[in-house]
Tab-separated table of N, CA, C and O and ligand atoms in Angstrom:
chain	number	residue	atom	x	y	z
A	1	PRO	N	58.811	96.113	67.869
A	1	PRO	CA	57.900	95.118	67.979
A	1	PRO	C	57.431	94.704	69.410
A	1	PRO	O	58.183	94.778	70.124
A	2	SER	N	56.483	94.287	69.409
A	2	SER	CA	55.758	94.330	70.472
A	2	SER	C	56.096	92.602	71.207
A	2	SER	O	56.489	91.971	70.151
A	3	THR	N	56.142	92.625	72.426
A	3	THR	CA	56.519	91.860	73.189
A	3	THR	C	55.764	90.233	72.827
A	3	THR	O	54.349	90.460	72.929
A	4	PRO	N	56.038	89.161	72.353
A	4	PRO	CA	54.894	87.898	72.151
A	4	PRO	C	55.132	87.568	73.499
A	4	PRO	O	55.069	86.086	73.906
A	5	TYR	N	53.849	88.267	74.598
A	5	TYR	CA	53.478	87.370	75.165
A	5	TYR	C	52.971	85.823	75.439
A	5	TYR	O	51.818	85.835	74.483
A	6	LEU	N	53.168	84.927	76.760
A	6	LEU	CA	52.243	83.981	76.676
A	6	LEU	C	51.067	84.343	77.360
A	6	LEU	O	50.906	85.025	77.992
A	7	ARG	N	49.586	84.162	77.024
A	7	ARG	CA	48.484	84.309	77.824
A	7	ARG	C	48.588	82.970	78.963
A	7	ARG	O	48.091	81.558	78.301
A	8	VAL	N	48.382	83.458	80.028
A	8	VAL	CA	48.286	82.208	80.962
A	8	VAL	C	46.818	82.065	81.747
A	8	VAL	O	46.665	83.070	81.841
A	9	THR	N	46.445	81.220	81.777
A	9	THR	CA	44.989	80.996	82.352
A	9	THR	C	44.930	80.507	84.066
A	9	THR	O	46.679	79.309	84.175
A	10	PRO	N	44.445	80.743	84.485
A	10	PRO	CA	44.722	79.987	86.003
A	10	PRO	C	44.481	78.541	85.998
A	10	PRO	O	45.634	77.926	87.211
A	11	SER	N	44.251	77.923	85.413
A	11	SER	CA	44.114	76.244	85.298
A	11	SER	C	45.572	76.050	85.058
A	11	SER	O	46.189	75.364	85.250
A	12	LEU	N	45.787	76.873	83.689
A	12	LEU	CA	47.204	76.448	83.190
A	12	LEU	C	48.528	76.824	84.959
A	12	LEU	O	49.464	76.197	84.736
A	13	LEU	N	48.774	78.211	85.303
A	13	LEU	CA	49.243	78.787	86.131
A	13	LEU	C	49.221	77.602	87.473
A	13	LEU	O	50.537	77.669	88.060
A	14	LYS	N	48.170	76.959	87.779
A	14	LYS	CA	48.057	76.207	88.750
A	14	LYS	C	48.908	74.947	88.766
A	14	LYS	O	49.403	73.964	89.565
A	15	LYS	N	49.000	74.603	87.365
A	15	LYS	CA	50.080	73.375	87.221
A	15	LYS	C	51.381	73.644	87.067
A	15	LYS	O	52.274	72.970	87.528
A	16	GLN	N	51.949	74.943	87.891
A	16	GLN	CA	53.162	75.426	87.246
A	16	GLN	C	53.577	75.121	88.689
A	16	GLN	O	53.979	76.518	89.480
A	17	THR	N	53.374	74.239	89.539
A	17	THR	CA	53.938	74.474	91.156
A	17	THR	C	55.410	74.488	91.339
A	17	THR	O	56.033	74.366	92.799
A	18	GLY	N	56.280	73.861	90.595
A	18	GLY	CA	58.030	73.834	91.018
A	18	GLY	C	57.984	72.566	91.354
A	18	GLY	O	59.324	72.173	91.850
A	19	ARG	N	57.691	71.949	91.297
A	19	ARG	CA	57.088	70.263	91.438
A	19	ARG	C	57.055	69.480	90.317
A	19	ARG	O	56.194	69.765	89.462
A	20	LYS	N	57.459	68.041	90.360
A	20	LYS	CA	57.439	67.479	89.392
A	20	LYS	C	58.254	67.207	88.113
A	20	LYS	O	57.157	67.436	87.081
A	21	GLY	N	58.962	68.102	88.117
A	21	GLY	CA	60.200	68.667	86.980
A	21	GLY	C	59.515	69.860	86.358
A	21	GLY	O	59.963	70.436	85.010
A	22	LYS	N	58.470	71.105	87.036
A	22	LYS	CA	57.821	72.039	86.665
A	22	LYS	C	58.458	72.731	87.788
A	22	LYS	O	58.675	72.691	88.069
A	23	ASP	N	58.518	74.407	86.135
A	23	ASP	CA	58.862	75.541	87.056
A	23	ASP	C	57.921	75.558	87.868
A	23	ASP	O	56.810	75.648	87.488
A	24	ALA	N	58.072	77.125	89.129
A	24	ALA	CA	56.996	77.803	89.818
A	24	ALA	C	56.981	78.859	89.326
A	24	ALA	O	57.865	79.611	88.534
A	25	TRP	N	55.690	78.956	89.299
A	25	TRP	CA	55.350	80.401	87.954
A	25	TRP	C	54.338	81.247	89.027
A	25	TRP	O	53.526	80.670	89.997
A	26	MET	N	54.416	82.124	89.282
A	26	MET	CA	54.069	83.199	89.783
A	26	MET	C	53.232	84.361	89.427
A	26	MET	O	53.899	84.961	88.291
A	27	ALA	N	52.056	84.557	89.459
A	27	ALA	CA	51.293	85.981	89.255
A	27	ALA	C	51.166	87.073	90.161
A	27	ALA	O	51.139	87.015	91.437
A	28	LEU	N	52.105	88.358	89.726
A	28	LEU	CA	51.663	89.408	90.234
A	28	LEU	C	51.624	90.280	89.318
A	28	LEU	O	51.854	90.852	88.091
A	29	ASN	N	50.272	91.213	89.653
A	29	ASN	CA	49.436	92.185	89.220
A	29	ASN	C	49.182	92.162	87.594
A	29	ASN	O	50.104	92.948	86.881
A	30	GLY	N	49.136	90.369	87.246
A	30	GLY	CA	48.580	90.662	85.745
A	30	GLY	C	49.699	90.017	85.177
A	30	GLY	O	49.248	89.821	84.111
A	31	LYS	N	50.433	90.209	85.356
A	31	LYS	CA	51.942	89.535	84.777
A	31	LYS	C	52.396	88.168	85.664
A	31	LYS	O	52.473	88.063	86.678
A	32	VAL	N	52.846	86.884	84.373
A	32	VAL	CA	53.374	85.714	85.388
A	32	VAL	C	54.795	85.696	85.442
A	32	VAL	O	54.967	85.913	83.863
A	33	TYR	N	55.741	85.135	86.477
A	33	TYR	CA	56.865	85.224	86.401
A	33	TYR	C	57.081	83.552	86.275
A	33	TYR	O	56.563	82.831	87.216
A	34	ASN	N	58.241	83.305	85.659
A	34	ASN	CA	58.730	82.080	86.380
A	34	ASN	C	59.906	82.320	87.689
A	34	ASN	O	60.717	82.774	87.302
A	35	VAL	N	59.555	81.721	88.798
A	35	VAL	CA	60.237	82.452	89.579
A	35	VAL	C	61.037	81.233	90.307
A	35	VAL	O	61.873	81.293	91.136
A	36	THR	N	61.546	80.407	89.267
A	36	THR	CA	62.153	78.942	89.812
A	36	THR	C	63.758	79.890	90.026
A	36	THR	O	64.780	79.125	90.898
A	37	PRO	N	63.901	80.109	88.515
A	37	PRO	CA	65.886	80.694	88.972
A	37	PRO	C	65.784	81.886	89.851
A	37	PRO	O	67.291	82.089	90.384
A	38	TYR	N	64.927	82.243	90.368
A	38	TYR	CA	65.202	83.435	91.726
A	38	TYR	C	64.577	82.287	92.873
A	38	TYR	O	66.011	82.996	93.866
A	39	ALA	N	64.211	81.520	93.109
A	39	ALA	CA	64.242	81.456	94.155
A	39	ALA	C	66.020	81.057	95.524
A	39	ALA	O	65.292	81.171	96.571
A	40	LYS	N	66.629	80.327	94.779
A	40	LYS	CA	67.562	80.341	95.950
A	40	LYS	C	68.199	81.827	96.593
A	40	LYS	O	69.436	81.431	97.175
A	41	PHE	N	68.558	82.978	95.321
A	41	PHE	CA	68.314	83.996	95.757
A	41	PHE	C	67.214	84.624	96.420
A	41	PHE	O	67.693	86.044	97.331
A	42	HIS	N	66.356	84.225	97.057
A	42	HIS	CA	65.110	84.927	97.800
A	42	HIS	C	65.596	84.999	99.039
A	42	HIS	O	65.659	83.949	99.928
A	43	PRO	N	65.473	86.370	99.951
A	43	PRO	CA	65.898	86.510	100.808
A	43	PRO	C	65.179	85.681	102.198
A	43	PRO	O	65.733	85.185	103.555
A	44	GLY	N	63.680	85.729	101.955
A	44	GLY	CA	63.019	84.912	102.561
A	44	GLY	C	63.020	83.800	103.122
A	44	GLY	O	61.978	82.974	103.291
A	45	GLY	N	63.696	82.939	101.874
A	45	GLY	CA	63.706	81.375	101.827
A	45	GLY	C	63.058	81.045	100.476
A	45	GLY	O	61.653	81.033	99.611
A	46	VAL	N	63.296	79.895	100.119
A	46	VAL	CA	62.349	79.194	98.935
A	46	VAL	C	60.747	78.486	99.220
A	46	VAL	O	60.243	78.679	98.829
A	47	GLU	N	61.092	78.082	100.391
A	47	GLU	CA	59.671	77.911	100.729
A	47	GLU	C	58.931	79.158	101.333
A	47	GLU	O	57.579	78.457	101.081
A	48	GLU	N	59.306	80.080	101.445
A	48	GLU	CA	58.340	81.124	101.498
A	48	GLU	C	57.814	81.982	100.208
A	48	GLU	O	56.631	81.802	100.171
A	49	LEU	N	58.940	81.977	99.375
A	49	LEU	CA	58.677	82.199	98.039
A	49	LEU	C	57.483	81.268	97.691
A	49	LEU	O	56.419	81.786	96.923
A	50	MET	N	57.589	80.003	97.702
A	50	MET	CA	56.965	79.018	97.216
A	50	MET	C	55.110	79.092	97.744
A	50	MET	O	54.615	78.296	97.339
A	51	LYS	N	54.616	80.205	98.813
A	51	LYS	CA	53.657	79.966	99.197
A	51	LYS	C	52.607	80.897	97.998
A	51	LYS	O	51.679	80.965	97.828
A	52	GLY	N	53.812	81.701	97.315
A	52	GLY	CA	53.101	82.223	96.224
A	52	GLY	C	53.045	81.572	94.711
A	52	GLY	O	52.524	82.244	93.723
A	53	ALA	N	53.703	80.240	94.731
A	53	ALA	CA	53.731	79.595	93.610
A	53	ALA	C	52.047	78.803	92.984
A	53	ALA	O	51.151	78.444	93.858
A	54	ALA	N	52.196	79.226	91.930
A	54	ALA	CA	51.106	78.206	91.077
A	54	ALA	C	49.736	79.115	91.311
A	54	ALA	O	48.317	78.528	91.147
A	55	ARG	N	50.046	80.627	91.727
A	55	ARG	CA	49.005	81.270	92.094
A	55	ARG	C	49.215	82.704	92.117
A	55	ARG	O	50.320	82.685	91.283
A	56	ASP	N	48.330	83.608	92.212
A	56	ASP	CA	48.022	84.832	92.226
A	56	ASP	C	48.786	84.989	93.162
A	56	ASP	O	48.238	84.973	94.556
A	57	GLY	N	50.068	85.391	93.658
A	57	GLY	CA	50.890	86.257	94.754
A	57	GLY	C	50.595	87.236	95.139
A	57	GLY	O	51.040	87.703	95.837
A	58	THR	N	49.757	88.421	94.250
A	58	THR	CA	50.061	89.863	94.404
A	58	THR	C	49.376	90.334	95.988
A	58	THR	O	50.516	90.997	96.706
A	59	LYS	N	48.488	89.872	96.283
A	59	LYS	CA	47.880	90.575	97.993
A	59	LYS	C	49.484	89.528	99.051
A	59	LYS	O	49.412	90.044	99.545
A	60	LEU	N	49.556	88.558	98.808
A	60	LEU	CA	50.514	87.916	99.831
A	60	LEU	C	51.944	89.093	99.847
A	60	LEU	O	52.460	89.029	100.380
A	61	PHE	N	52.270	89.052	98.218
A	61	PHE	CA	53.696	89.979	98.116
A	61	PHE	C	53.574	91.144	98.697
A	61	PHE	O	54.571	91.570	99.692
A	62	GLY	N	52.487	91.463	98.760
A	62	GLY	CA	51.727	92.950	99.624
A	62	GLY	C	51.827	93.488	100.559
A	62	GLY	O	52.346	94.534	101.349
A	63	GLU	N	51.327	92.062	101.090
A	63	GLU	CA	51.176	91.947	102.806
A	63	GLU	C	52.926	92.071	103.010
A	63	GLU	O	52.971	92.216	104.349
A	64	ILE	N	53.889	91.410	102.950
A	64	ILE	CA	54.853	91.257	103.529
A	64	ILE	C	56.193	92.571	102.809
A	64	ILE	O	56.764	92.743	103.658
A	65	HIS	N	56.286	92.326	101.724
A	65	HIS	CA	56.846	93.609	101.267
A	65	HIS	C	56.799	94.529	100.203
A	65	HIS	O	57.182	94.042	99.206
A	66	PRO	N	55.864	95.181	99.951
A	66	PRO	CA	55.471	95.812	99.282
A	66	PRO	C	56.409	97.367	98.239
A	66	PRO	O	56.262	97.714	97.296
A	67	TRP	N	57.474	97.397	98.978
A	67	TRP	CA	58.869	97.638	98.824
A	67	TRP	C	59.664	96.980	97.633
A	67	TRP	O	60.443	97.990	96.966
A	68	VAL	N	59.381	96.202	97.400
A	68	VAL	CA	60.593	95.136	96.981
A	68	VAL	C	60.281	95.269	95.611
A	68	VAL	O	58.995	95.269	94.872
A	69	ASN	N	61.102	96.070	94.241
A	69	ASN	CA	60.681	96.212	93.314
A	69	ASN	C	61.189	94.472	92.120
A	69	ASN	O	61.860	94.136	91.712
A	70	TYR	N	60.001	93.456	92.568
A	70	TYR	CA	60.146	92.368	91.688
A	70	TYR	C	60.148	92.716	90.052
A	70	TYR	O	60.667	91.870	89.598
A	71	GLU	N	59.342	93.515	89.593
A	71	GLU	CA	59.519	93.869	87.990
A	71	GLU	C	60.848	94.037	87.575
A	71	GLU	O	61.310	93.093	86.444
A	72	THR	N	61.858	94.880	88.367
A	72	THR	CA	62.912	94.618	87.623
A	72	THR	C	63.767	92.944	88.023
A	72	THR	O	64.786	93.079	87.355
A	73	MET	N	63.459	93.076	89.355
A	73	MET	CA	64.185	91.864	89.252
A	73	MET	C	63.847	90.232	88.850
A	73	MET	O	64.893	89.600	88.727
A	74	LEU	N	62.778	90.515	87.967
A	74	LEU	CA	62.525	89.356	87.483
A	74	LEU	C	62.012	89.273	86.385
A	74	LEU	O	61.321	88.700	85.221
A	75	ALA	N	62.563	90.438	85.645
A	75	ALA	CA	62.225	91.079	84.096
A	75	ALA	C	62.828	90.369	83.365
A	75	ALA	O	61.958	89.786	82.389
A	76	ALA	N	63.801	89.090	83.774
A	76	ALA	CA	64.208	87.872	82.939
A	76	ALA	C	63.205	86.840	82.720
A	76	ALA	O	63.812	86.124	82.415
A	77	CYS	N	62.461	86.891	83.672
A	77	CYS	CA	61.496	85.821	84.255
A	77	CYS	C	60.038	85.500	83.607
A	77	CYS	O	59.601	84.591	84.198
A	78	LEU	N	60.125	87.205	83.070
A	78	LEU	CA	58.233	87.046	82.439
A	78	LEU	C	58.096	85.708	81.595
A	78	LEU	O	59.080	85.752	80.489
A	79	VAL	N	56.755	85.337	81.834
A	79	VAL	CA	56.072	84.431	81.011
A	79	VAL	C	55.130	84.634	80.439
A	79	VAL	O	55.289	84.595	78.712
A	80	GLY	N	54.428	85.640	80.461
A	80	GLY	CA	53.410	86.087	80.174
A	80	GLY	C	51.998	86.759	80.834
A	80	GLY	O	52.780	87.431	81.897
A	81	LEU	N	51.026	86.972	80.396
A	81	LEU	CA	49.863	87.844	81.237
A	81	LEU	C	48.610	86.877	81.786
A	81	LEU	O	48.913	85.553	80.980
A	82	LEU	N	48.333	86.825	82.629
A	82	LEU	CA	47.351	86.627	83.464
A	82	LEU	C	46.101	86.660	82.733
A	82	LEU	O	45.790	87.950	82.560
A	83	VAL	N	45.311	85.460	81.864
A	83	VAL	CA	44.452	86.259	81.531
A	83	VAL	C	43.204	85.119	81.941
A	83	VAL	O	43.817	84.355	82.987
A	84	GLU	N	41.810	85.840	81.555
A	84	GLU	CA	40.525	84.379	82.394
A	84	GLU	C	40.953	83.640	81.729
A	84	GLU	O	41.011	83.173	80.529
A	85	GLU	N	39.900	82.460	82.450
A	85	GLU	CA	39.855	81.325	82.029
A	85	GLU	C	38.770	81.061	80.759
A	85	GLU	O	37.533	82.448	80.939
A	86	PRO	N	38.726	81.168	79.605
A	86	PRO	CA	37.774	80.824	78.553
A	86	PRO	C	36.624	80.424	78.792
A	86	PRO	O	36.436	79.170	79.334
A	87	GLU	N	35.536	81.292	78.019
A	87	GLU	CA	34.304	80.507	78.513
A	87	GLU	C	34.090	79.055	78.424
A	87	GLU	O	34.547	78.841	77.021
A	88	ALA	N	33.411	78.022	78.917
A	88	ALA	CA	33.068	76.947	78.220
A	88	ALA	C	32.489	77.020	76.605
A	88	ALA	O	31.351	77.578	76.776
A	89	GLY	N	32.962	76.088	75.636
A	89	GLY	CA	32.066	76.727	74.310
A	89	GLY	C	32.773	77.799	73.236
A	89	GLY	O	32.368	77.655	71.936
A	90	SER	N	33.977	78.525	74.094
A	90	SER	CA	33.903	79.569	72.947
A	90	SER	C	35.781	78.954	72.593
A	90	SER	O	35.922	77.840	72.775
B	1	LIG	C1	62.254	89.011	101.694
B	1	LIG	C2	57.953	85.810	101.314
B	1	LIG	C3	58.223	86.676	97.137
B	1	LIG	C4	62.130	89.364	97.222
B	1	LIG	C5	60.612	88.169	102.383
B	1	LIG	C6	60.625	87.876	103.205
B	1	LIG	C7	59.733	86.829	103.779
B	1	LIG	C8	59.082	86.937	102.550
B	1	LIG	C9	58.858	86.539	104.883
B	1	LIG	C10	61.006	88.150	105.219
B	1	LIG	C11	62.826	87.791	104.900
B	1	LIG	C12	63.498	88.024	106.150
B	1	LIG	O1	63.588	89.355	106.315
B	1	LIG	O2	63.811	87.144	107.229
B	1	LIG	C13	57.493	85.651	100.329
B	1	LIG	C14	56.356	85.493	99.959
B	1	LIG	C15	56.565	85.849	98.733
B	1	LIG	C16	57.467	86.082	98.290
B	1	LIG	C17	55.439	84.589	100.882
B	1	LIG	C18	55.128	84.815	97.915
B	1	LIG	C19	54.591	85.750	97.388
B	1	LIG	C20	59.024	87.475	96.546
B	1	LIG	C21	59.140	87.768	95.234
B	1	LIG	C22	60.557	88.555	95.354
B	1	LIG	C23	60.909	88.673	96.989
B	1	LIG	C24	58.680	87.300	94.366
B	1	LIG	C25	61.167	89.511	94.237
B	1	LIG	C26	61.146	88.783	93.398
B	1	LIG	C27	62.136	89.458	98.423
B	1	LIG	C28	63.320	90.331	99.056
B	1	LIG	C29	63.490	89.839	100.236
B	1	LIG	C30	62.118	89.588	100.750
B	1	LIG	C31	64.424	91.367	98.180
B	1	LIG	C32	63.900	91.578	101.057
B	1	LIG	C33	63.639	92.564	101.598
B	1	LIG	C34	63.837	93.222	103.004
B	1	LIG	O3	64.701	92.712	103.547
B	1	LIG	O4	63.260	94.622	102.248
B	1	LIG	N1	59.852	87.408	101.150
B	1	LIG	N2	58.587	86.883	99.520
B	1	LIG	N3	59.453	87.929	97.209
B	1	LIG	N4	61.311	89.049	99.454
B	1	LIG	FE1	59.877	87.450	99.645
């Protein structure tokens, strides 16, 4: 059976900052991850990791460490797929 991915819009992603009791989510290459459980293990520190929180961190991630295999590391933290905002009225 296929995985029941959550469809995450940019406006929903924007709310997942890691503050106000919410987990920090990050989009990487079209997939959205909850990075909160990983934060304390990040070799670059929590503050650096959170620069990619609540948004698409693909470019930033790739500029810093393209060799890091985040897909395996965050497999258990997959939230869903990043989708486009629905058109108004649809
Ligand atoms: C290392 C930043 C996301 C895994 C680092 C370092 C920085 C950094 C500055 C270097 C630390 C040092 O050498 O002193 C960021 C930023 C991120 C981000 C700004 C947000 C886009 C992630 C994610 C993962 C990750 C999502 C994995 C799930 C790692 C690993 C290292 C590292 C494994 C050590 C790499 C090595 O030394 O070869 N990060 N990181 N990072 N980060 Fe990130």
